[in-house]
Short mmCIF file of C-alpha atoms in Angstrom, two decimals:
data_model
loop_
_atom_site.label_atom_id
_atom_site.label_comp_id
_atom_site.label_asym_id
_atom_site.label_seq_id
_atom_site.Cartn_x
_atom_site.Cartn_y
_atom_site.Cartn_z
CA UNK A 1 60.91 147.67 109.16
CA UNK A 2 64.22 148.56 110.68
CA UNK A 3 64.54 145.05 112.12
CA UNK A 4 63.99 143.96 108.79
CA UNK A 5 66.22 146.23 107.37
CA UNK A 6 68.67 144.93 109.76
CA UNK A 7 68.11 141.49 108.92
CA UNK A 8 68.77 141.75 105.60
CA UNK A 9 71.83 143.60 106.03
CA UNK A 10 73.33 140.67 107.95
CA UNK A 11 71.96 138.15 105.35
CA UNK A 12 73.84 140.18 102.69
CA UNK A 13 76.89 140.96 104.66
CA UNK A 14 77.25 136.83 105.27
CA UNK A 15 76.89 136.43 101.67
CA UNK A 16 79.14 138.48 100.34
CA UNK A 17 81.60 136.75 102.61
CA UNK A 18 81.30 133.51 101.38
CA UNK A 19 81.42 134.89 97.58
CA UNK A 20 84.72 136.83 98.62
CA UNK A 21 85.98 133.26 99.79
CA UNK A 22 84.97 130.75 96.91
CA UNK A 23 85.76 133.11 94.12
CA UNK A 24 89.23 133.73 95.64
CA UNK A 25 89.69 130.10 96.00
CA UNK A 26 87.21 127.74 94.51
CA UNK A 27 89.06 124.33 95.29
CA UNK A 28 90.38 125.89 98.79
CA UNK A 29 86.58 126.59 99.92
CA UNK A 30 85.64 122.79 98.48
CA UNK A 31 88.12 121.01 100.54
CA UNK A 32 87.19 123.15 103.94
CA UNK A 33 83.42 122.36 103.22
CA UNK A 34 84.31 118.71 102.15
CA UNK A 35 86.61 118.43 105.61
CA UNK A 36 83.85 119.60 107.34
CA UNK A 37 81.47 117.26 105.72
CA UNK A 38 83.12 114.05 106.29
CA UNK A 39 83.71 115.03 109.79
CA UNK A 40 80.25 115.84 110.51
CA UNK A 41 79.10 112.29 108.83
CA UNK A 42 81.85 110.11 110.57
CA UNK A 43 80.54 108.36 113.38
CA UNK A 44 83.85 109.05 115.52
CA UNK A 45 82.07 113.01 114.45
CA UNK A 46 81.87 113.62 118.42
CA UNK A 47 85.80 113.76 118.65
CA UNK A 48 86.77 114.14 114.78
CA UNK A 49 84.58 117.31 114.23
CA UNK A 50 85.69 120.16 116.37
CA UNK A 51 86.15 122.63 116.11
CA UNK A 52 82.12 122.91 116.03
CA UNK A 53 80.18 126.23 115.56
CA UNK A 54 79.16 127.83 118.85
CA UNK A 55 75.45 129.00 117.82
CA UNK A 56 75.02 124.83 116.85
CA UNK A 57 76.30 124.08 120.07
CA UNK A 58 73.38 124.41 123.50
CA UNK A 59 73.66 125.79 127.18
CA UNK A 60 74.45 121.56 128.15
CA UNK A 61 77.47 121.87 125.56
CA UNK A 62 76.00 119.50 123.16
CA UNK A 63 76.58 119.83 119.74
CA UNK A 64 73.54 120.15 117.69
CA UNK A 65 74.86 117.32 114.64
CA UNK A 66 71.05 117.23 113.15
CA UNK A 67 70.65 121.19 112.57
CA UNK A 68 73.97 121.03 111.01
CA UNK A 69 73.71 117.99 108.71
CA UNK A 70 70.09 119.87 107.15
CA UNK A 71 72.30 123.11 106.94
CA UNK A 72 74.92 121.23 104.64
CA UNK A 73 72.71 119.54 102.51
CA UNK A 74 71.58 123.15 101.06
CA UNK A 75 75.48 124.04 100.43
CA UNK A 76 75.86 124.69 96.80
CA UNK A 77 78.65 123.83 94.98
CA UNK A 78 82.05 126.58 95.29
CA UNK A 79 82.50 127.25 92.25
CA UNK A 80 78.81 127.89 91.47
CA UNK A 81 78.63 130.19 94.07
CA UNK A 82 81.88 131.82 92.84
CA UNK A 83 80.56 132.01 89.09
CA UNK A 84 77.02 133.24 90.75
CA UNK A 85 75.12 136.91 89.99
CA UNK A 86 75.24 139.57 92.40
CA UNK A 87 72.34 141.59 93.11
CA UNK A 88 71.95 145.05 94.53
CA UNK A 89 70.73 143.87 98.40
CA UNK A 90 66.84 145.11 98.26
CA UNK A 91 64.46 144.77 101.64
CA UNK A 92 63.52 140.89 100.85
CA UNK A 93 66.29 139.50 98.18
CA UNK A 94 69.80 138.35 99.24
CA UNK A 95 72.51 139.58 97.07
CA UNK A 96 74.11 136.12 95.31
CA UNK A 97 71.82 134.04 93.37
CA UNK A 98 73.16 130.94 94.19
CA UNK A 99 72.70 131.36 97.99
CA UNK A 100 69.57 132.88 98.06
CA UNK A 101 67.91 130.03 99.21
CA UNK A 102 69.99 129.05 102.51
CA UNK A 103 68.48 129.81 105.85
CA UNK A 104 70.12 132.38 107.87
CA UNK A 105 71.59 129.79 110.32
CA UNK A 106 73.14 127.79 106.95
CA UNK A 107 74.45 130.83 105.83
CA UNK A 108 76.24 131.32 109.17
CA UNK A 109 77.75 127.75 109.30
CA UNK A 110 78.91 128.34 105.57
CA UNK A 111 80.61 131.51 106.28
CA UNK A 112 82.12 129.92 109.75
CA UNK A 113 83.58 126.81 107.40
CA UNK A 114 85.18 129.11 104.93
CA UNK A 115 86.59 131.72 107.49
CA UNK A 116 90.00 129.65 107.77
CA UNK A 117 93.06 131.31 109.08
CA UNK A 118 94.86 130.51 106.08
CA UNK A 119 94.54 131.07 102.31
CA UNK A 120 94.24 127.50 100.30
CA UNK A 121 95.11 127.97 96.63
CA UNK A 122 95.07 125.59 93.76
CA UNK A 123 98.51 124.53 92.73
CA UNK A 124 98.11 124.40 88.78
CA UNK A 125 101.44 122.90 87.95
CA UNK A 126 102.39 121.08 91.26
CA UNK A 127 105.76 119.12 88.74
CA UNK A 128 107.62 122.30 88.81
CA UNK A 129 106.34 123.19 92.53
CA UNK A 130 107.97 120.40 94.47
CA UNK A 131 108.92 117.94 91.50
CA UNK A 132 111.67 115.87 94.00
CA UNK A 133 108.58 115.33 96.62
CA UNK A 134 106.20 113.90 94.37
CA UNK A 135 107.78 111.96 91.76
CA UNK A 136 111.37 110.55 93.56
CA UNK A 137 113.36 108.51 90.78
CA UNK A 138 112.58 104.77 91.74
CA UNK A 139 112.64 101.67 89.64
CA UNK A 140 108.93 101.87 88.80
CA UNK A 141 109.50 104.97 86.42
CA UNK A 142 106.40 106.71 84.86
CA UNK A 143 103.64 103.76 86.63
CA UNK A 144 104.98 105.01 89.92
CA UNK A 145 104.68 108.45 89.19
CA UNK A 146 101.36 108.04 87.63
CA UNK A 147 100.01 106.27 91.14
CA UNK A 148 101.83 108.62 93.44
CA UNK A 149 100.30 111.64 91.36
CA UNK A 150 97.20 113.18 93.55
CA UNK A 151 94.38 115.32 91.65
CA UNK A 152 94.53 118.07 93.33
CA UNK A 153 97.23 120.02 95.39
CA UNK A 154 96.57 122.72 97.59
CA UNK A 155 99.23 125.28 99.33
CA UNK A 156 98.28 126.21 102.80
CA UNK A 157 99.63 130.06 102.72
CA UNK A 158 99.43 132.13 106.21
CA UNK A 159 97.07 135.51 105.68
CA UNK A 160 99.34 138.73 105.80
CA UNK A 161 102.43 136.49 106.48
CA UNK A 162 104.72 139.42 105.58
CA UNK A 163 102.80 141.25 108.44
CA UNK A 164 103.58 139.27 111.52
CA UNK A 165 106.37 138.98 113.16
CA UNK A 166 108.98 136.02 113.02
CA UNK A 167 107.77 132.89 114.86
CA UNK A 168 109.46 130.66 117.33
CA UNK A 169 108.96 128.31 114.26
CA UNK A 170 110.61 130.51 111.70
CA UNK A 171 113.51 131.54 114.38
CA UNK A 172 114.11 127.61 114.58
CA UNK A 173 114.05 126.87 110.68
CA UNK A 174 116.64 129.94 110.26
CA UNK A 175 119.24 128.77 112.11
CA UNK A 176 118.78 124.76 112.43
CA UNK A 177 116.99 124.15 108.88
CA UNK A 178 114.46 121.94 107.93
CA UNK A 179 113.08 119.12 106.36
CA UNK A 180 109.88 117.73 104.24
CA UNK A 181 108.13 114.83 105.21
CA UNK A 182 104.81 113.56 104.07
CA UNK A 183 101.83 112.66 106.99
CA UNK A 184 99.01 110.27 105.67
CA UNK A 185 95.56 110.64 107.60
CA UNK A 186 91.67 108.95 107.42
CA UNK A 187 89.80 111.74 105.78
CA UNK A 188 87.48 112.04 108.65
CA UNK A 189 90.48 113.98 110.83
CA UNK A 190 91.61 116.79 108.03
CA UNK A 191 88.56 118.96 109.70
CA UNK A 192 90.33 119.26 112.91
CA UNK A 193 93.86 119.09 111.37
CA UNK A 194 93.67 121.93 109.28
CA UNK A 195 91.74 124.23 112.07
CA UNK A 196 94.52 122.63 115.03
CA UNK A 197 97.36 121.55 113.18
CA UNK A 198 99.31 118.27 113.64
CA UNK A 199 99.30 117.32 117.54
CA UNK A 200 100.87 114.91 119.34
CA UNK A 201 97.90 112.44 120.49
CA UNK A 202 100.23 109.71 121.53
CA UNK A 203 98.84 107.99 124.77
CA UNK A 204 95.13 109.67 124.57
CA UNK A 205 91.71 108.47 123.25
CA UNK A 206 92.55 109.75 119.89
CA UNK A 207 95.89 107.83 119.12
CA UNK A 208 94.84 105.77 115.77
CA UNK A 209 97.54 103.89 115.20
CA UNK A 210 100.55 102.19 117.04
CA UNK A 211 104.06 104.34 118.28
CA UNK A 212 106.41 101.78 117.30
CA UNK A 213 109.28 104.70 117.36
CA UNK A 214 108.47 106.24 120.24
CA UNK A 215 105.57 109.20 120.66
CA UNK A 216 105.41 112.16 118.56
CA UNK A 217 103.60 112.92 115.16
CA UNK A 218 104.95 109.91 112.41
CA UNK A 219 105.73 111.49 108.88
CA UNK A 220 107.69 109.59 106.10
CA UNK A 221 109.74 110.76 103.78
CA UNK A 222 108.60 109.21 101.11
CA UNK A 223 105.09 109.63 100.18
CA UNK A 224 104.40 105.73 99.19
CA UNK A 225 104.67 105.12 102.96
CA UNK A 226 102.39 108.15 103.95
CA UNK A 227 99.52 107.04 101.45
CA UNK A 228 99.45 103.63 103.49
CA UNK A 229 98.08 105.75 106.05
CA UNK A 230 95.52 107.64 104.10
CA UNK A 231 92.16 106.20 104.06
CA UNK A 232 89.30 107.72 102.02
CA UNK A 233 86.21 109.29 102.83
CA UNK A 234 82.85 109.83 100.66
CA UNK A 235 82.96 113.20 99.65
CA UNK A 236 79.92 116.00 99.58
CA UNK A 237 77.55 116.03 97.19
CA UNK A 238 78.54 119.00 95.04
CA UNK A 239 82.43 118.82 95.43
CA UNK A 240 84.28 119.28 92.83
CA UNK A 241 86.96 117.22 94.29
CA UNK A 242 85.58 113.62 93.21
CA UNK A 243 83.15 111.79 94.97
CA UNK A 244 85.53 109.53 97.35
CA UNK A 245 88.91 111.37 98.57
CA UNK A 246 91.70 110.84 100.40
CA UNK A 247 94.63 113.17 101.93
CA UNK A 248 98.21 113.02 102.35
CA UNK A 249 99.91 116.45 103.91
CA UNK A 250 103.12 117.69 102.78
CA UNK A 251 104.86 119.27 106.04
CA UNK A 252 107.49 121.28 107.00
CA UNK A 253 109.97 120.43 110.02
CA UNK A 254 111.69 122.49 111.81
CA UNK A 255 114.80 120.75 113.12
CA UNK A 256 115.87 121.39 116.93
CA UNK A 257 119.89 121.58 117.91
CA UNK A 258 121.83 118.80 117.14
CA UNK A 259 119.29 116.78 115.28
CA UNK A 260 120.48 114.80 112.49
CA UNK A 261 118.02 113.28 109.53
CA UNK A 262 119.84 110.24 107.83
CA UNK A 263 118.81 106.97 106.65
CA UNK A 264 120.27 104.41 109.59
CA UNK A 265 117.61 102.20 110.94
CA UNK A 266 117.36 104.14 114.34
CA UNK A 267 118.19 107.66 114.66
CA UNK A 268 117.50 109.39 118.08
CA UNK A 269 118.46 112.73 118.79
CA UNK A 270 116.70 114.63 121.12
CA UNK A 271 118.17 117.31 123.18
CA UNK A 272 117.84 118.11 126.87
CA UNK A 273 116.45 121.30 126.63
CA UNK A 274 113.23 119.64 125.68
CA UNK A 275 113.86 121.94 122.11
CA UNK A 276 114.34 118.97 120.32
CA UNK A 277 111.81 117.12 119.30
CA UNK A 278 112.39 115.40 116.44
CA UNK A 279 113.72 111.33 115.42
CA UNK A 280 114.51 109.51 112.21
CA UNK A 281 113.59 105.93 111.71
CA UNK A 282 114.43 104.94 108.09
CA UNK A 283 111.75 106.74 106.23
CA UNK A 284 110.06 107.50 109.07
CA UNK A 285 110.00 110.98 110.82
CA UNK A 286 108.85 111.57 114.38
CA UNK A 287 107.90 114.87 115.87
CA UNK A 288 106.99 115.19 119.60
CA UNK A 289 106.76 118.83 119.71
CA UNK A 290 104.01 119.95 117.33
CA UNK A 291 105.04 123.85 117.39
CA UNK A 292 108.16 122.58 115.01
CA UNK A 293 105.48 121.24 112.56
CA UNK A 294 103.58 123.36 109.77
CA UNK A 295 101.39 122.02 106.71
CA UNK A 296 102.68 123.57 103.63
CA UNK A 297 100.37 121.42 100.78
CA UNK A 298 97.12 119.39 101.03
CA UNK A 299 97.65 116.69 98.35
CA UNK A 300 94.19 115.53 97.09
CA UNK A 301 94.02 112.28 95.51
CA UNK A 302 90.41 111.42 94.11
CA UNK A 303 89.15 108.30 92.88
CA UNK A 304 87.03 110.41 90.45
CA UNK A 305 87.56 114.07 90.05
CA UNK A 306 84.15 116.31 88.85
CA UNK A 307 86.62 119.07 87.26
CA UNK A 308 87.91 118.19 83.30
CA UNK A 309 91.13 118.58 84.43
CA UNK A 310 94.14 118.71 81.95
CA UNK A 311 95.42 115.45 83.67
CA UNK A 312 92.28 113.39 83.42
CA UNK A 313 91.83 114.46 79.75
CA UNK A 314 95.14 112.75 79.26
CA UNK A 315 94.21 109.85 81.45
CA UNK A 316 91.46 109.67 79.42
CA UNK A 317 93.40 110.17 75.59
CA UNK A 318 95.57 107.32 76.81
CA UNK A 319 92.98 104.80 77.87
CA UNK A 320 91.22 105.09 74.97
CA UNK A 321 93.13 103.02 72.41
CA UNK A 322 94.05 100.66 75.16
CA UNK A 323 90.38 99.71 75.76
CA UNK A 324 89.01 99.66 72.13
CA UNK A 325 92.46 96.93 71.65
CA UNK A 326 91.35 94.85 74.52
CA UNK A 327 87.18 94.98 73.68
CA UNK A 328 88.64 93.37 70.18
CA UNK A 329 90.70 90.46 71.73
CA UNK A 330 87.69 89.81 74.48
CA UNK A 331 85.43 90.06 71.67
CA UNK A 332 87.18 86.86 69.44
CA UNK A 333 88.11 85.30 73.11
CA UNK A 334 83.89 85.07 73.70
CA UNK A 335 83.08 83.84 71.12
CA UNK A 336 85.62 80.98 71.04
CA UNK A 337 84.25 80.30 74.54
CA UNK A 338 80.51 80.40 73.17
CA UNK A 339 81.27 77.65 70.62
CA UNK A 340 83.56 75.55 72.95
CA UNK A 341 80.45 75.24 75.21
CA UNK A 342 78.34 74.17 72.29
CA UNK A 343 80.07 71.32 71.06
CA UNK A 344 80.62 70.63 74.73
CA UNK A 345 76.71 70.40 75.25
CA UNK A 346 76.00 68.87 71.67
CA UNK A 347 78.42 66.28 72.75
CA UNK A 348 77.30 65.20 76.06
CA UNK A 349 73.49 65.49 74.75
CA UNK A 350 74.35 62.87 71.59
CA UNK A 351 77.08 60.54 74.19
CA UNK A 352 75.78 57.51 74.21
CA UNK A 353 74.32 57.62 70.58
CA UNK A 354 74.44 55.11 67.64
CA UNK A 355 75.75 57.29 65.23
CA UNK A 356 79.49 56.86 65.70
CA UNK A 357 80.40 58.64 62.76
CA UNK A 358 78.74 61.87 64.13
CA UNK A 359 79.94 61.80 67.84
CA UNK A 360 83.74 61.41 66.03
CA UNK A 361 82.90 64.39 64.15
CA UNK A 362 82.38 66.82 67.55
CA UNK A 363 84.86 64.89 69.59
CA UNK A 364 87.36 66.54 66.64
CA UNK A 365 85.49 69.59 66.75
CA UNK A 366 85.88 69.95 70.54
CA UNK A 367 89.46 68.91 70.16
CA UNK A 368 90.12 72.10 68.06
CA UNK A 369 88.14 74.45 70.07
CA UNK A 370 89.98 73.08 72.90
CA UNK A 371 93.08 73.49 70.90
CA UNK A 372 92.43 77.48 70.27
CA UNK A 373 91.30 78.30 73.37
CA UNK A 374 94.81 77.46 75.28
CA UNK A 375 96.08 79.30 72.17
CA UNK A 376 94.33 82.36 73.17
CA UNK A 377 95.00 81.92 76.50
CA UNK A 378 98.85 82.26 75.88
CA UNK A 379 98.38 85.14 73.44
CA UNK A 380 96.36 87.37 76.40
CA UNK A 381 99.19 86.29 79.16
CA UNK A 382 102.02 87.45 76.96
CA UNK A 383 100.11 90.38 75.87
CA UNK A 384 101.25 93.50 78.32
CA UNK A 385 99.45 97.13 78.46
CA UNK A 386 102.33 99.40 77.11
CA UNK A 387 103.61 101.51 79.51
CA UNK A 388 102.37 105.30 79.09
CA UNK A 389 103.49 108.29 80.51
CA UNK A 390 100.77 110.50 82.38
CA UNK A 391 102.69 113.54 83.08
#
């Protein structure tokens, strides 16, 4: 009984955990399970998902990718488990409803995803949080915003920051300032991003794309450029991030002494103390030292969101009328088809035939089908969606 007792204990202790962690952050705990996910189903997973739990890993050092894909496919949604009944922990009932059917070992891979050493909370109102990052003026206007807008944005905030003591990082930033870049990344790496960080992989197995600027870490300025580099990945089953995401990280950079950001085709300043590790190319922004590199937002872009967010219920108020319009003009543009292949088959059936009188009469009829179908096709080419603002 008293290894029961103790069993229990643990099984309620890891499930409290993992309530404490999706009810403080809902979306946060999605996109650490969804990271984890996509890692774990990648087939670059080997490399791409590690960190890996050590009690899924055996004596030979293998990582046991079977146990953990059966543990995952138990996971209940966040938000679920945030919303879920607590019970008072009894001898053979665990003490959230929502989790009570998890094995012990899923519990423990649940509570090792979510046990990140920083907090990731929801920006509601990302416009008024870094409005100049996200939606630069440009000639596209409101369609440029609209694309460039993600679905979700979430700060990455340091646990007891005002705690510590000032960083190498922070010591840096103080006196040299610093600047924002955006880093676009294949969904399959944000696992081992967020647990790592941004390193410099330049000239190892893990270097994805080219170093046309030299080696370091490549941000960009402007966040068209860094979504070029994002590639999706299918989500989890019960995220409530969308069902195929992609990332783009919003970072901060410390600048070494003497380096200068500008806009000149080549910038390289690097210093000989080795300090200095960072170069501007045009948009482009190279880091070689990753300690001068911290992730300050996970931008979320989804190609279908599971949440009614106040955004898509605009998307959707603004589609609406657009769609009904152009059902109407399809609509009369089908049917004039429909008839101009009639007279079209009625013709070629009756070529050939004695009765001249009657193959005049569809040649004319074919004529003016023919005539309002190039009508119609002019009307739909000068016939523009009107531009709407999503914001």
């Amino acid at each position: 009984m008293a290894g029961s007792t103790t069993g229990n204990s643990d099984r309620a202790s890891l499930e409290l955990a993992i309530h404490d962690a999706c009810a403080k952050s809902p979306e946060g705990s999605d996109l650490l399970i969804c990271a984890f996910i996509q890692a774990l189903r990648s087939y670059r997973r080997f490399s791409v998902c590690a960190p890996f739990p050590s009690f899924l890993i055996n004596d030979a050092r293998n990582k046991n990718f079977k146990s953990a894909s059966e543990a995952v496919a138990g996971f209940p949604s966040t938000k679920e488990v945030a919303w879920s009944e607590l019970y008072e922990p009894g001898d053979n009932e665990s003490v959230v409803q929502s989790l009570q059917h998890l094995s012990v070992q899923a519990l423990m891979l649940l509570n090792w995803i979510l046990r990140y050493r920083y907090n990731l909370q929801h920006v509601e109102d990302p416009n008024e949080e870094f409005r100049s990052f996200l939606f630069p003026k440009s000639p596209w206007g409101n369609i440029r915003d609209s694309i460039l807008n993600p679905s979700f944005v979430l700060k990455v905030q340091e646990v007891d920051e005002g705690k510590r003591g000032t960083t190498a990082f922070e010591a840096i930033r103080t006196k040299h300032g610093s600047i924002m870049a955006f880093h676009g990344t294949t969904a399959e790496n944000l696992h081992s991003i967020l647990r790592c960080g941004l390193l410099n992989m330049s000239k190892t197995p893990l270097q994805r794309n080219g170093a046309m600027f030299g080696e370091g870490v490549y941000l960009s300025t402007d966040l068209s450029v860094a979504l070029t580099f994002s590639k999706s990945g299918e989500s989890w089953e019960r995220s409530c991030l969308g069902s195929k995401v992609s990332y783009v990280l919003l970072c901060e950079i410390a600048r070494g002494e003497g380096v200068e950001c500008s806009t000149s085709p080549i910038a390289d300043n690097t210093a000989s103390n080795g300090k200095l590790s960072l170069r501007t190319h045009g948009t482009y922004v190279v880091v070689q030292n990753s300690d001068l590199l911290r992730i300050r937002y996970v931008l979320v872009y989804s190609d279908s969101p599971r949440t009614l967010l106040e955004s898509q219920q605009q998307r959707v108020e603004v589609k609406q009328p657009i769609n009904q319009a152009f059902k109407g003009k399809m609509s009369l543009f089908t049917l004039v088809i429909v008839l101009y292949l009639f007279g079209l088959i009625v013709l070629g059936y009756l070529k050939g035939a004695k009765s001249t009188r009657l193959s005049m009469l569809l040649k004319q009829l074919w004529w003016i089908l023919d005539m309002i179908r190039h009508r119609i096709d002019k009307w739909l080419d000068s016939w523009t969606l009107p531009p709407k603002t999503l914001q």
